[in-house]
XYZ file of C-alpha atoms in Angstrom:
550
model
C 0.000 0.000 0.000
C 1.497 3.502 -1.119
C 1.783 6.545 1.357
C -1.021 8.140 -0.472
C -3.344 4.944 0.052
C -2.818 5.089 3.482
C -3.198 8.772 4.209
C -6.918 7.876 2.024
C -7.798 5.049 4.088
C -7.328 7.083 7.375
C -8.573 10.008 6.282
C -11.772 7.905 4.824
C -12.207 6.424 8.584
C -11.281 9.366 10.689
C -14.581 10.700 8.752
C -16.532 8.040 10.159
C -14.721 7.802 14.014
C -17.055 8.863 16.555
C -14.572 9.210 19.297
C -13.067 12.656 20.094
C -9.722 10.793 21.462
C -9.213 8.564 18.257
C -9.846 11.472 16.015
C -7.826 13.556 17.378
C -5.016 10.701 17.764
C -5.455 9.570 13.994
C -5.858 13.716 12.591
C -1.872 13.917 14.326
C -0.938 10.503 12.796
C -2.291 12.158 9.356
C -0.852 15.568 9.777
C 2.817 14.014 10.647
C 2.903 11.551 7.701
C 4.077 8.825 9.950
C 3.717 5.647 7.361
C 5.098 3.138 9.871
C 2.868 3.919 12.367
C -0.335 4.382 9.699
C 0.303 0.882 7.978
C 0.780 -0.342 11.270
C -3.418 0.376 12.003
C -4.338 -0.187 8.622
C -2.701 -2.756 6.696
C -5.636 -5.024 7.361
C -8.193 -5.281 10.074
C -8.616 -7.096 13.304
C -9.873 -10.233 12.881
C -12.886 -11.641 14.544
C -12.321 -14.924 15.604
C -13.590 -17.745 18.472
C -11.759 -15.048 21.140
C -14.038 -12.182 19.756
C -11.748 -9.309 19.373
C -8.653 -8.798 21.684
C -5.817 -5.681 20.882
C -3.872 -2.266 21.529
C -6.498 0.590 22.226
C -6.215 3.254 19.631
C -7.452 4.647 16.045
C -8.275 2.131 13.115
C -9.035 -0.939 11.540
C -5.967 -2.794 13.549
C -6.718 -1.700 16.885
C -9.799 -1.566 19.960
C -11.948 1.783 19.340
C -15.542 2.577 18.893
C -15.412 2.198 15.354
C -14.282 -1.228 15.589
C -16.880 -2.351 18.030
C -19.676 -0.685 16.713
C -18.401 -3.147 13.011
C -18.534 -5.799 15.585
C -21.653 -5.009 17.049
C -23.594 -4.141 13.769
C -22.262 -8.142 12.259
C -23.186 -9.992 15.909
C -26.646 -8.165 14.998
C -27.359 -9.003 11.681
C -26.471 -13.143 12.604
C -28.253 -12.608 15.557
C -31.665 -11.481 13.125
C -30.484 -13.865 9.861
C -30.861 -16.636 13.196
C -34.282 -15.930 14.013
C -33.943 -14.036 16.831
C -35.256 -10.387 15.631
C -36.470 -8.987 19.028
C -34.246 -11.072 21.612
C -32.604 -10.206 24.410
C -28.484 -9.334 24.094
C -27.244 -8.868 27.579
C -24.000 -7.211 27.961
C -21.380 -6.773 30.809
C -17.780 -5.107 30.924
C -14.694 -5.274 33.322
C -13.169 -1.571 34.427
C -10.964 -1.364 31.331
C -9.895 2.036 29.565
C -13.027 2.208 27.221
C -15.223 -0.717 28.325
C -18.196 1.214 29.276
C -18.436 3.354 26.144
C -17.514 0.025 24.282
C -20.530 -1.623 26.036
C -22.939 1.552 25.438
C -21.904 1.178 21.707
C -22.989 -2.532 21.768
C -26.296 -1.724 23.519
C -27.253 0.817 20.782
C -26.456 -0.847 18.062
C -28.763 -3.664 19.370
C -31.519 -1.222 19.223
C -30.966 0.321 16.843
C -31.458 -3.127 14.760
C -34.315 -4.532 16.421
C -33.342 -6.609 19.068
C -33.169 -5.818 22.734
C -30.339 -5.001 25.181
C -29.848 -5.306 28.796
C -26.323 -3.775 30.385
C -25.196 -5.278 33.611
C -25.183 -1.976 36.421
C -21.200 -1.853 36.619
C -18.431 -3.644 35.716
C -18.227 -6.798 37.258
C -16.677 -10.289 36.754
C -16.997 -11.796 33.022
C -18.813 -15.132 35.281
C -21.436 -12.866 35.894
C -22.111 -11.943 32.472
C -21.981 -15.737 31.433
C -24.231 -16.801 34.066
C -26.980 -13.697 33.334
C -27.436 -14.930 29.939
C -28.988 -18.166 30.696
C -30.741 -16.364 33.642
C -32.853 -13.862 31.370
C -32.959 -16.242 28.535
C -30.665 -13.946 26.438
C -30.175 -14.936 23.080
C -26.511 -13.681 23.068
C -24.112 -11.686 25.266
C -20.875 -9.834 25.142
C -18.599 -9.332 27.575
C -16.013 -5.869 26.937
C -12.502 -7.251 28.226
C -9.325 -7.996 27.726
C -8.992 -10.561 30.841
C -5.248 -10.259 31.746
C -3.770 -8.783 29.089
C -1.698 -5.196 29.160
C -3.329 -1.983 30.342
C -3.281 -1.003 26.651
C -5.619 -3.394 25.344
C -9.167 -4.083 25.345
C -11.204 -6.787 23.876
C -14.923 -8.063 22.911
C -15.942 -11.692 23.694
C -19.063 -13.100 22.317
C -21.330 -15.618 23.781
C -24.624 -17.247 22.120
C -27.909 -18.114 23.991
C -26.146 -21.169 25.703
C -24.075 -19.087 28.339
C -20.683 -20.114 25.755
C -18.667 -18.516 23.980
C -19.000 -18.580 20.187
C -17.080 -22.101 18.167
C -16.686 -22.811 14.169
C -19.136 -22.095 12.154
C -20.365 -18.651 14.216
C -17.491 -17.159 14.126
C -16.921 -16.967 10.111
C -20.466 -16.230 10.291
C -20.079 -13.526 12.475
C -17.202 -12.524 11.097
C -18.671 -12.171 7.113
C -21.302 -10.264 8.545
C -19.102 -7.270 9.927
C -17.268 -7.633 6.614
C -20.432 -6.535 4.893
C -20.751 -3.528 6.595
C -19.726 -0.118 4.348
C -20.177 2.262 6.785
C -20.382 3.027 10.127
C -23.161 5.683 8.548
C -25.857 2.359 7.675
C -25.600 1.608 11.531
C -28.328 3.606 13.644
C -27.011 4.138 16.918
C -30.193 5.477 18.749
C -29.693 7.026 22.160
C -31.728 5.295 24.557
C -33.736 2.572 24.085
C -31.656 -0.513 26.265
C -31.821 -1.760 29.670
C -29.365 -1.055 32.830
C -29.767 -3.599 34.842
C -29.966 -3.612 38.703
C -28.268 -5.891 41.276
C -31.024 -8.835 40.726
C -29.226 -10.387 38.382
C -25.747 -10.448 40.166
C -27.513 -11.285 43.385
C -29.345 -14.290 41.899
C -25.651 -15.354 40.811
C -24.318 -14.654 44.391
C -26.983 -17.241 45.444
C -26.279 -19.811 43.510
C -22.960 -19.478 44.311
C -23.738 -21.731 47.466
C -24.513 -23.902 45.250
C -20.745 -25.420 44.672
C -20.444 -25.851 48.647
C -21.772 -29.039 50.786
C -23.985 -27.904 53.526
C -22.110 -28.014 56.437
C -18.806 -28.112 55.444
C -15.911 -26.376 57.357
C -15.616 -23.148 56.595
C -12.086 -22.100 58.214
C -9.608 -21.408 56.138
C -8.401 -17.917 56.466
C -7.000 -16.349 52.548
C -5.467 -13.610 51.556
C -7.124 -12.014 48.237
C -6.092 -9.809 45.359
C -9.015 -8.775 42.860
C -5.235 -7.682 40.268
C -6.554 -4.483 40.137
C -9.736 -5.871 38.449
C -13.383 -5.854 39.164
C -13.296 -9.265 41.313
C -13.057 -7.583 45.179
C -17.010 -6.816 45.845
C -17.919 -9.987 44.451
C -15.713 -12.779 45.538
C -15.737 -11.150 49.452
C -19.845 -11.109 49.129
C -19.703 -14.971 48.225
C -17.006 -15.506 50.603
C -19.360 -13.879 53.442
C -22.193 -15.552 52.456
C -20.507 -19.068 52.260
C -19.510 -18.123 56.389
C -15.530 -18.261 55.836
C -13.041 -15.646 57.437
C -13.262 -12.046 54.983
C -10.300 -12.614 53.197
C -7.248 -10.238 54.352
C -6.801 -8.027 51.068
C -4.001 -6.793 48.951
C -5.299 -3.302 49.720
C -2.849 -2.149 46.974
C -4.393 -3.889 44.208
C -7.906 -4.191 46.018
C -9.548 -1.635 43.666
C -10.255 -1.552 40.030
C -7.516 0.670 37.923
C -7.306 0.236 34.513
C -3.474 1.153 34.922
C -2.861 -1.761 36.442
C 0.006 0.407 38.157
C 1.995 -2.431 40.774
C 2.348 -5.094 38.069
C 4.093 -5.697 34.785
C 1.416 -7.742 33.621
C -1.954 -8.266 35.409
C -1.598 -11.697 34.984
C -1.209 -13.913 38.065
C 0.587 -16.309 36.681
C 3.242 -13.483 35.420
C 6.507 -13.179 37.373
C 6.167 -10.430 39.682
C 2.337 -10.031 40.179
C 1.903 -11.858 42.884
C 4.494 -10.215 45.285
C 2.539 -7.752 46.970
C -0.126 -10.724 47.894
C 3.246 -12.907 49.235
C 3.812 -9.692 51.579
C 0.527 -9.500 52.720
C 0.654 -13.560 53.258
C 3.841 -13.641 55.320
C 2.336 -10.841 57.596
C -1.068 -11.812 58.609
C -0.005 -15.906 57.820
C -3.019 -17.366 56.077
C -4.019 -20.572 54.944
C -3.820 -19.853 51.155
C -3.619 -17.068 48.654
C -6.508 -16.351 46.509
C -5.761 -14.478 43.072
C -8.199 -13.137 40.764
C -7.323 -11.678 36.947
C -8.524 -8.433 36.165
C -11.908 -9.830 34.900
C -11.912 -12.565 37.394
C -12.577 -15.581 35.487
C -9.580 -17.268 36.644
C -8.947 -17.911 40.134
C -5.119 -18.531 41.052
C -4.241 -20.118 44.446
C -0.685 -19.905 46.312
C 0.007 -22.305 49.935
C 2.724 -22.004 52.231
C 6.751 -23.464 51.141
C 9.434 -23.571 53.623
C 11.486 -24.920 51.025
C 11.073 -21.474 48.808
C 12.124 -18.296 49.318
C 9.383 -15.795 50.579
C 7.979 -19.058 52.035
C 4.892 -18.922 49.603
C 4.599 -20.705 46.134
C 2.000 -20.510 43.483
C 0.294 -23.777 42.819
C 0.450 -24.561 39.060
C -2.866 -24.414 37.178
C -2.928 -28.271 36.842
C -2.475 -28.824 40.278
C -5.546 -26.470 41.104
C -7.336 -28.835 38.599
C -5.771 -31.666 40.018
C -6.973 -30.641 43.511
C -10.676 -29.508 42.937
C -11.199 -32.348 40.709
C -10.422 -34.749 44.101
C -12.344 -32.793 46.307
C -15.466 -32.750 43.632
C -14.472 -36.667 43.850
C -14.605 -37.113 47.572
C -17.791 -35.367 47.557
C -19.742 -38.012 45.423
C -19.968 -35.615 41.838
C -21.150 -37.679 38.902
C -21.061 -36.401 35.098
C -17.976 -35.816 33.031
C -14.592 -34.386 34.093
C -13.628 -32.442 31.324
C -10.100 -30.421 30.287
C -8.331 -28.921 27.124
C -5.503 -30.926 25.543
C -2.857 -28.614 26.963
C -4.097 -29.505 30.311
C -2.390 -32.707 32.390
C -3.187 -36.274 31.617
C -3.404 -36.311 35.641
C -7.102 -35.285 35.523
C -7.933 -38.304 33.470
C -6.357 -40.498 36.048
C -8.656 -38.848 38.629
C -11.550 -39.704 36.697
C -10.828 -43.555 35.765
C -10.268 -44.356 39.354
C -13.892 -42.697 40.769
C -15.154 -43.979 37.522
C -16.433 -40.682 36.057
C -16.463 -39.888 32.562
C -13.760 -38.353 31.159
C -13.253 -35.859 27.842
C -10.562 -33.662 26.197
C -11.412 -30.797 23.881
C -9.561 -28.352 22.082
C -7.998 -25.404 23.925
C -10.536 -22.666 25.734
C -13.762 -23.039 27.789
C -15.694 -22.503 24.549
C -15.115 -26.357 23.960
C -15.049 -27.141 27.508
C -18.477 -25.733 28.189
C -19.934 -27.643 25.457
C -19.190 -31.392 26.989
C -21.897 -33.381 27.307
C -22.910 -33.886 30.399
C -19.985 -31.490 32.289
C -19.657 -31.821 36.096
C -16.431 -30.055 36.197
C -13.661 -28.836 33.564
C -10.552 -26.675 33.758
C -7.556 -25.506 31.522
C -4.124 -24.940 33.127
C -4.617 -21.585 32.419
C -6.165 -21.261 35.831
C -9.868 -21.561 34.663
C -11.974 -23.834 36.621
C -15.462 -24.891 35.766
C -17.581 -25.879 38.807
C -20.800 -25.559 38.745
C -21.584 -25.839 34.493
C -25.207 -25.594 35.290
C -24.601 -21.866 36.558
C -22.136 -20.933 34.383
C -21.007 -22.392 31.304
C -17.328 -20.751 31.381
C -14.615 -20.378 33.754
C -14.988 -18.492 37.120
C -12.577 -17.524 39.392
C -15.623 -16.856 41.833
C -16.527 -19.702 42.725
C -13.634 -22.273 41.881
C -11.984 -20.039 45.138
C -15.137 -21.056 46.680
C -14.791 -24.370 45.911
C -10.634 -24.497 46.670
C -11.230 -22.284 50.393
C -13.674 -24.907 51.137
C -10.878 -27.725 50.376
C -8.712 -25.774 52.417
C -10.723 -26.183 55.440
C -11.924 -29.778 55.014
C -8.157 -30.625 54.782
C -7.487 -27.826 57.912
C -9.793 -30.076 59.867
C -7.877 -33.437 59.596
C -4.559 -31.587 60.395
C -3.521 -31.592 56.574
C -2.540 -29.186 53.909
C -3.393 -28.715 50.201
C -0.047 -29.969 49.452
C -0.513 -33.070 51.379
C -3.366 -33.929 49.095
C -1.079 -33.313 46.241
C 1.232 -36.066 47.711
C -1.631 -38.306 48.119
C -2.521 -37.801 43.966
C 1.355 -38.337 43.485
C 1.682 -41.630 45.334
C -1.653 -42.732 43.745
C -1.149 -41.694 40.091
C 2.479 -40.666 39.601
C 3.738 -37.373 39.529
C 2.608 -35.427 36.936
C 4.801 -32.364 36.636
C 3.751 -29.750 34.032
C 5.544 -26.564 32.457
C 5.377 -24.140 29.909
C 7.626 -22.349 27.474
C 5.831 -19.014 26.303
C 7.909 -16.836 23.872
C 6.310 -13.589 23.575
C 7.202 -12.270 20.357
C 6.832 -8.205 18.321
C 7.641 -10.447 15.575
C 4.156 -12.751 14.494
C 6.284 -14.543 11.698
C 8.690 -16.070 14.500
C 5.412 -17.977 15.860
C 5.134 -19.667 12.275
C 8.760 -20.121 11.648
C 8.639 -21.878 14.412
C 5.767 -24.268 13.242
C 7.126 -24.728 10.234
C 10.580 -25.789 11.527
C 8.467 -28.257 13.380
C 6.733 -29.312 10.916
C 9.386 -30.266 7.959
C 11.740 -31.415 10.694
C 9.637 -32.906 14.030
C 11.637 -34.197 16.645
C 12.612 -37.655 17.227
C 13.678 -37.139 20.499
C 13.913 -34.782 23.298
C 15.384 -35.009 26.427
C 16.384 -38.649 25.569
C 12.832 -39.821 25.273
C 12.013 -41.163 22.066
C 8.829 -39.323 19.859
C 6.715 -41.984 19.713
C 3.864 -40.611 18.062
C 4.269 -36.213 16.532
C 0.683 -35.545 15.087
C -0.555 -32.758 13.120
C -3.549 -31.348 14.399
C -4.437 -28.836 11.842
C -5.585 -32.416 10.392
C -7.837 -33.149 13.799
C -8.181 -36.419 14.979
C -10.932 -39.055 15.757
C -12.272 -36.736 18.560
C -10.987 -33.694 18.066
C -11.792 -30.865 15.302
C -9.035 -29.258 13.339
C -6.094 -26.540 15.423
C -3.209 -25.062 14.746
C -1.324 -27.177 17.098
C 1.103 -29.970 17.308
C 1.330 -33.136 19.467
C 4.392 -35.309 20.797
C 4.028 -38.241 22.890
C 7.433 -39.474 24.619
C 8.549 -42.608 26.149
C 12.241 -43.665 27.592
C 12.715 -43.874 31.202
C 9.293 -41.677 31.802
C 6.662 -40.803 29.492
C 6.404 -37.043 28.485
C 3.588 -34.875 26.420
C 4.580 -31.837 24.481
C 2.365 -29.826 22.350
C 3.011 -26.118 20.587
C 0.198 -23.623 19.418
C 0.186 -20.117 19.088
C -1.962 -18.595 21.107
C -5.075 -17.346 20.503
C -5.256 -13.957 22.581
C -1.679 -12.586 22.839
C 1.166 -12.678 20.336
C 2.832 -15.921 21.997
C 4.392 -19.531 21.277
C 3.000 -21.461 23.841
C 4.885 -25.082 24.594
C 2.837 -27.011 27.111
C 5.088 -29.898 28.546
C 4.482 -32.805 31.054
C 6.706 -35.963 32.470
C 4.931 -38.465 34.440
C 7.314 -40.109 36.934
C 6.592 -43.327 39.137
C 6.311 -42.901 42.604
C 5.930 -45.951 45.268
C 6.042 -44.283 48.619
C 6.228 -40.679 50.017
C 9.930 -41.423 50.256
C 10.396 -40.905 46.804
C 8.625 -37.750 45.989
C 11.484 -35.528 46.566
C 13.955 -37.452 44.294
C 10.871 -37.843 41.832
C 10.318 -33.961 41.897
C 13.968 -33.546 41.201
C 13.857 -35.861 38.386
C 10.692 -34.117 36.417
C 12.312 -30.988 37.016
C 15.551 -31.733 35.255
C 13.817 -33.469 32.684
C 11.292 -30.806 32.096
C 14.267 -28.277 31.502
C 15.803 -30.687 28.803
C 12.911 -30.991 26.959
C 12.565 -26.773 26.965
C 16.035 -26.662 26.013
C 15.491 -29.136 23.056
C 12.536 -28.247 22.049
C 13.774 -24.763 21.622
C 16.564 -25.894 19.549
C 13.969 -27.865 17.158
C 12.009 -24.891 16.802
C 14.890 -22.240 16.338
C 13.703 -19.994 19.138
């Protein structure tokens, strides 16, 4: 595209932009002649995908702004009336981000103003809210404005149908060729008034069934420390918590409060090195039971215990052994259904599920295939999402999995024992599964599919000294599982090791999900068998990295 293409296209759009800040951020962009920075918003146009939207704030077709979402908005419409459903009910919720509530005004107008009705939740509050208040009114679709844990620069718009999940193959395209056909933001009325604000009945009909995920008259002792990440989590998660009758958390008054700065962290990400420091202060002076984390939109719930063997004396329990964990307790408290998990998730959960004799399902990554298991009891990624209570909410909530992992906590405080305990008792009983990850965050997108492609024309025969038994393909799919961009390695030697690479789908990352399962016969060997999936964890990064040329 020539300079004088450019300068057209953004002078074409800032025509159209109805947001003072973008205008005036794309008119100086114009004026200065900047080409980098121009073909850098509109060489192409954020794509809609099974995420939604997710990117940088700021003017044009590659970036979050009114214009965009108002596109978005306009196409969810016209599916949403080419469907049948001319005069339903979109409900639509938003976290505390820079731009979320004009975002989610945008969305409610544009509804409207195309025949169907809107509903906005009162406030920002958690993205499980939003999930569970579709089902609740009968909504025929709802969006949530947020960009979960990403930077403070971004914002995002995820998409959920009349189920209570989010959008899979074929809606997206559909979804997708609908904003497509949309010439100008001029053809979309945008009336005034005309939608719904919602009052607290909604959130306090999700509050209730909340209680739901407990057994009546269970302990209730644990004492936490809680961080809402600077998100919208704090009001809601210490309501349940009072409700439910355990201790009010102790908070991380620093990050207590929504900011959309996110100013003590790097990245509002719990599982980001860093974030969870200030919680690991408050922990070693009030000494709690466990550390509660929420992300910024407070679908994921993150949970630290006490480590004399680590510095600080805290450590952050890995998203697998969270899933590990709640998937005993759900055990030990009679659940039936399926047990349900992503394919980047450990193999430990399916060992859980054999031995109580519950079914047992992988999907493809995200709770958009989790949530759609047949009969789900439970399901979680090891991206710190936790399903518990599918009937509620059909979608990861960081509400009431820390529910669900306080009341653990205080079943296990009773008999004397410790969350880690129970993760001995898992090791002795189905080997220790140790999981990792290698994320490369890249400025670079072609590095992600340099990457594959070295994988691809030259796959591994061995890493770590395990041999690659099996390296599929899975933009092929297999028996059970739809088509990815993802590969699979299964390992054998002296252990037996996983490995699968994917890009990921919400941030400009290689993601490398590893696991080595190693024997253990007594609690005598757990040390030495930690040791050993450690240093063969780290081989297989180092490796793996040299197969892909990272």
């Amino acid at each position: 595209m020539t300079q004088d293409d450019l300068i057209a296209r953004a002078q074409a759009w800032l025509a159209e932009d109805p947001d003072s800040e973008t205008r005036e951020e794309l008119a100086k962009l114009i004026e200065a002649g900047t080409t980098d920075e121009l073909a850098a918003r509109f060489t192409g146009t954020l794509q809609f995908g099974t995420a939604g939207l997710r990117g940088e704030l700021g003017a044009g077709p590659m970036r979050m702004n009114r214009s965009v979402v108002i596109r978005a908005a306009a196409g969810l419409a016209a599916y949403l009336r080419a469907k049948g459903h001319e005069g339903g009910l979109v409900v639509i919720g938003y976290d505390a981000r820079y731009k979320s509530a004009d975002f989610a005004r945008d969305t409610a107008a544009v509804m409207i103003g195309a025949g169907l009705r809107a509903a906005l939740l009162p406030r920002p509050l958690p993205t499980p809210v939003l999930a569970y208040a579709i089902r609740h009114l009968g909504a025929v679709a709802g969006v949530e404005v947020t960009a979960s844990h990403n930077p403070p620069r971004d914002n995002g718009y995820k998409v959920y149908l009349g189920d209570g999940s989010q959008i899979v193959p074929p809606a997206d395209a559909e979804i997708a060729a609908e904003i497509a056909a949309i010439r100008s933001l001029h053809d979309v009325p945008r009336p005034e008034t005309g939608w719904e604000t919602l009052g607290d009945e909604v959130l306090n009909a999700y509050l209730e069934r909340t209680d739901a995920v407990l057994t009546p008259g269970s302990p209730r002792t644990a004492r936490t420390v809680y961080t809402a990440m600077h998100g919208v989590g704090k009001d809601v998660l210490t309501a349940a918590f009072g409700r439910a009758g355990f201790p009010p958390p102790a908070l991380v008054a620093a990050q207590a409060e929504p900011d959309p700065a996110f100013p003590t962290v790097a990245f509002p990400n719990p599982e980001e090195p860093g974030a969870m420091d200030l919680a690991f202060e408050a922990a070693r002076a009030v000494d709690p039971d466990l550390i509660i984390a929420n992300d910024p939109d407070a679908d994921r719930c993150a949970v630290a215990v006490p480590d004399a063997t680590v510095v600080g004396g805290w450590r952050m329990l890995r998203g697998d052994e969270v899933g590990a964990l709640l998937a005993a307790h759900l055990v030990h408290k009679g659940a039936t259904g399926v047990f349900a998990e992503s394919i980047v998730s450990s193999s430990l959960l399916g060992r859980i599920a054999e031995a109580a004799g519950v079914g047992y399902e992988e999907t493809l990554t995200g709770f958009k295939w989790i949530a759609r298991v047949e009969g789900l009891r439970y399901g979680y990624e090891e991206a710190l999402g936790y399903c518990v209570d599918p009937e509620g909410v059909r979608d990861k909530d960081g509400i009431t999995a820390a529910l669900l992992v306080t009341e653990l906590a205080s079943v296990l405080k009773e008999q004397g024992r410790t969350l880690t305990d129970l993760l001995d008792d898992l090791a002795i009983a189905h080997g220790l599964h140790a999981t990792d990850q290698l994320s490369v965050r890249v400025e670079d997108l072609s590095i992600i599919a340099n990457a594959m492609t070295a994988l691809r024309e030259r796959p591994p025969v061995s890493l770590a000294g395990l041999t690659v038994v099996s390296a599929e393909d899975l933009t092929k799919g297999t028996e059970s599982l739809p088509p990815t961009d993802g590969l699979r390695y299964h390992l054998e030697g002296d252990y037996k090791a996983r490995v699968i690479v994917r890009p990921s789908g919400t941030e400009p990352k290689l993601k490398c999900y590893l696991e080595v399962v190693v024997p253990v016969a007594a609690a005598v060997d757990l040390d030495p068998a930690r040791a050993t999936a450690h240093e063969v964890l780290v081989a297989i990064k180092r490796d793996l990295s040299a197969a892909a040329g990272l």
